[in-house]
Amino acid sequence: MLFFSLKLKDRSYLYYLLFLLSLMVTFLLYDGSLINLFRRDSFYYKLEFLTYFSNEIWFLLFSIKFLDLNKRHPLLTKLFFIPLLLVLLLYAFYFSTNNFVYSAIGDFIGVSLFPILWFLGFYYRFSVWILGSS
């Protein structure tokens, strides 16, 4: 992936690679492989939220670049970064209040952003293919 990113000068491969790396860390946290490294440390829970947030960032950047949403609808593409800021704010509220509701709402916003983004990308891709317009 990194080779494709450097050779083809396309950042979507780099974003996808970074998304896969952060997803790999998330799965290692889920199955307990990383718990031995951070067993008696509170950093384990902060690392968990950091990987969730990095998954959202890298997947958003990959989706925008791969689906060419920034060329087709630049204003809407910029608006997709607002939910990321909201998720970051909700995670900060969770860490300051230790109320899990903030974390759950942040996760819901982050996860619900992905199907919306890809539906929009496929809509533009197929509307160009069917209608023949750019």
mmCIF file of C-alpha atoms in Angstrom:
data_model
loop_
_atom_site.group_PDB
_atom_site.id
_atom_site.type_symbol
_atom_site.label_atom_id
_atom_site.label_comp_id
_atom_site.label_asym_id
_atom_site.label_seq_id
_atom_site.Cartn_x
_atom_site.Cartn_y
_atom_site.Cartn_z
ATOM 1 C CA MET A 1 0.000 0.000 0.000
ATOM 2 C CA LEU A 2 2.748 2.399 0.904
ATOM 3 C CA PHE A 3 4.506 1.509 -2.331
ATOM 4 C CA PHE A 4 1.348 2.335 -4.328
ATOM 5 C CA SER A 5 0.993 5.614 -2.486
ATOM 6 C CA LEU A 6 4.557 6.644 -3.291
ATOM 7 C CA LYS A 7 4.689 5.236 -6.819
ATOM 8 C CA LEU A 8 1.308 6.486 -8.029
ATOM 9 C CA LYS A 9 1.353 9.674 -5.927
ATOM 10 C CA ASP A 10 -2.183 8.964 -4.764
ATOM 11 C CA ARG A 11 -2.902 9.749 -1.136
ATOM 12 C CA SER A 12 -5.950 7.486 -1.008
ATOM 13 C CA TYR A 13 -3.628 4.458 -0.667
ATOM 14 C CA LEU A 14 -1.835 6.118 2.235
ATOM 15 C CA TYR A 15 -5.124 6.956 3.955
ATOM 16 C CA TYR A 16 -6.302 3.388 3.468
ATOM 17 C CA LEU A 17 -3.053 2.021 4.896
ATOM 18 C CA LEU A 18 -3.341 4.241 7.960
ATOM 19 C CA PHE A 19 -6.972 3.216 8.383
ATOM 20 C CA LEU A 20 -6.006 -0.469 8.256
ATOM 21 C CA LEU A 21 -3.218 0.079 10.802
ATOM 22 C CA SER A 22 -5.530 1.822 13.242
ATOM 23 C CA LEU A 23 -8.176 -0.846 12.650
ATOM 24 C CA MET A 24 -5.569 -3.508 13.396
ATOM 25 C CA VAL A 25 -4.763 -1.819 16.715
ATOM 26 C CA THR A 26 -8.486 -1.662 17.470
ATOM 27 C CA PHE A 27 -8.849 -5.404 16.864
ATOM 28 C CA LEU A 28 -5.779 -6.099 19.001
ATOM 29 C CA LEU A 29 -7.443 -4.106 21.772
ATOM 30 C CA TYR A 30 -10.706 -6.026 21.318
ATOM 31 C CA ASP A 31 -9.233 -9.491 21.489
ATOM 32 C CA GLY A 32 -7.009 -8.645 24.453
ATOM 33 C CA SER A 33 -3.632 -8.946 22.756
ATOM 34 C CA LEU A 34 -2.534 -5.485 23.843
ATOM 35 C CA ILE A 35 -3.887 -5.715 27.381
ATOM 36 C CA ASN A 36 -0.654 -7.349 28.591
ATOM 37 C CA LEU A 37 1.290 -4.247 27.618
ATOM 38 C CA PHE A 38 -1.065 -1.866 29.437
ATOM 39 C CA ARG A 39 -2.521 -4.122 32.139
ATOM 40 C CA ARG A 40 -2.137 -1.804 35.126
ATOM 41 C CA ASP A 41 -2.234 1.445 33.224
ATOM 42 C CA SER A 42 -5.166 3.762 32.601
ATOM 43 C CA PHE A 43 -3.603 4.595 29.239
ATOM 44 C CA TYR A 44 -5.278 1.440 27.872
ATOM 45 C CA TYR A 45 -8.691 3.122 27.839
ATOM 46 C CA LYS A 46 -7.310 6.311 26.362
ATOM 47 C CA LEU A 47 -5.593 4.276 23.654
ATOM 48 C CA GLU A 48 -8.923 2.641 22.900
ATOM 49 C CA PHE A 49 -10.598 6.001 22.262
ATOM 50 C CA LEU A 50 -7.568 7.255 20.354
ATOM 51 C CA THR A 51 -7.807 4.307 17.966
ATOM 52 C CA TYR A 52 -11.557 4.812 17.541
ATOM 53 C CA PHE A 53 -10.983 8.415 16.638
ATOM 54 C CA SER A 54 -8.082 7.617 14.312
ATOM 55 C CA ASN A 55 -10.279 5.023 12.560
ATOM 56 C CA GLU A 56 -12.845 7.731 11.912
ATOM 57 C CA ILE A 57 -10.276 10.250 10.681
ATOM 58 C CA TRP A 58 -8.456 7.923 8.302
ATOM 59 C CA PHE A 59 -11.646 6.369 6.948
ATOM 60 C CA LEU A 60 -13.144 9.803 6.335
ATOM 61 C CA LEU A 61 -10.035 10.996 4.504
ATOM 62 C CA PHE A 62 -9.823 7.776 2.488
ATOM 63 C CA SER A 63 -13.497 7.921 1.528
ATOM 64 C CA ILE A 64 -13.346 11.548 0.452
ATOM 65 C CA LYS A 65 -10.234 10.974 -1.638
ATOM 66 C CA PHE A 66 -11.237 7.594 -3.087
ATOM 67 C CA LEU A 67 -14.780 8.622 -4.022
ATOM 68 C CA ASP A 68 -13.667 12.054 -5.340
ATOM 69 C CA LEU A 69 -16.197 13.795 -3.127
ATOM 70 C CA ASN A 70 -14.016 16.874 -2.771
ATOM 71 C CA LYS A 71 -14.253 17.450 -6.544
ATOM 72 C CA ARG A 72 -17.942 16.657 -6.884
ATOM 73 C CA HIS A 73 -19.317 18.445 -3.847
ATOM 74 C CA PRO A 74 -16.648 20.494 -2.029
ATOM 75 C CA LEU A 75 -18.967 22.223 0.447
ATOM 76 C CA LEU A 76 -20.560 18.992 1.610
ATOM 77 C CA THR A 77 -17.120 17.422 1.916
ATOM 78 C CA LYS A 78 -16.043 20.156 4.316
ATOM 79 C CA LEU A 79 -19.211 19.631 6.339
ATOM 80 C CA PHE A 80 -18.249 16.002 6.934
ATOM 81 C CA PHE A 81 -15.484 17.193 9.270
ATOM 82 C CA ILE A 82 -17.987 18.749 11.687
ATOM 83 C CA PRO A 83 -19.153 15.375 13.077
ATOM 84 C CA LEU A 84 -15.501 14.478 13.725
ATOM 85 C CA LEU A 85 -15.120 17.576 15.854
ATOM 86 C CA LEU A 86 -18.343 16.697 17.647
ATOM 87 C CA VAL A 87 -17.054 13.172 18.319
ATOM 88 C CA LEU A 88 -13.808 14.599 19.698
ATOM 89 C CA LEU A 89 -15.780 16.946 21.942
ATOM 90 C CA LEU A 90 -17.975 14.099 23.208
ATOM 91 C CA TYR A 91 -14.916 11.964 23.956
ATOM 92 C CA ALA A 92 -13.442 14.875 25.903
ATOM 93 C CA PHE A 93 -16.696 15.125 27.874
ATOM 94 C CA TYR A 94 -16.478 11.418 28.592
ATOM 95 C CA PHE A 95 -12.958 11.714 29.958
ATOM 96 C CA SER A 96 -13.839 14.728 32.101
ATOM 97 C CA THR A 97 -17.127 13.394 33.514
ATOM 98 C CA ASN A 98 -16.633 9.622 33.203
ATOM 99 C CA ASN A 99 -20.202 9.378 31.870
ATOM 100 C CA PHE A 100 -20.367 6.613 29.273
ATOM 101 C CA VAL A 101 -23.337 8.207 27.471
ATOM 102 C CA TYR A 102 -20.994 10.751 25.872
ATOM 103 C CA SER A 103 -18.821 7.946 24.556
ATOM 104 C CA ALA A 104 -21.801 6.035 23.174
ATOM 105 C CA ILE A 105 -23.173 9.101 21.394
ATOM 106 C CA GLY A 106 -19.734 9.849 19.948
ATOM 107 C CA ASP A 107 -19.371 6.288 18.691
ATOM 108 C CA PHE A 108 -22.844 6.391 17.158
ATOM 109 C CA ILE A 109 -22.075 9.627 15.305
ATOM 110 C CA GLY A 110 -18.742 8.285 14.081
ATOM 111 C CA VAL A 111 -20.130 4.988 12.862
ATOM 112 C CA SER A 112 -23.223 6.511 11.240
ATOM 113 C CA LEU A 113 -21.043 8.869 9.227
ATOM 114 C CA PHE A 114 -19.547 6.030 7.172
ATOM 115 C CA PRO A 115 -22.688 4.737 5.394
ATOM 116 C CA ILE A 116 -23.806 8.288 4.665
ATOM 117 C CA LEU A 117 -20.459 9.091 3.090
ATOM 118 C CA TRP A 118 -20.368 5.967 0.936
ATOM 119 C CA PHE A 119 -24.005 6.290 -0.106
ATOM 120 C CA LEU A 120 -23.256 9.823 -1.282
ATOM 121 C CA GLY A 121 -20.162 8.620 -3.124
ATOM 122 C CA PHE A 122 -22.009 5.811 -4.876
ATOM 123 C CA TYR A 123 -24.870 8.152 -5.724
ATOM 124 C CA TYR A 124 -22.492 10.533 -7.495
ATOM 125 C CA ARG A 125 -20.577 7.701 -9.129
ATOM 126 C CA PHE A 126 -23.689 6.029 -10.539
ATOM 127 C CA SER A 127 -25.392 9.286 -11.485
ATOM 128 C CA VAL A 128 -22.373 10.106 -13.643
ATOM 129 C CA TRP A 129 -22.398 6.589 -15.100
ATOM 130 C CA ILE A 130 -26.143 6.493 -15.817
ATOM 131 C CA LEU A 131 -26.749 10.094 -16.801
ATOM 132 C CA GLY A 132 -23.399 10.601 -18.485
ATOM 133 C CA SER A 133 -22.766 13.970 -16.830
ATOM 134 C CA SER A 134 -19.696 14.953 -14.879
#
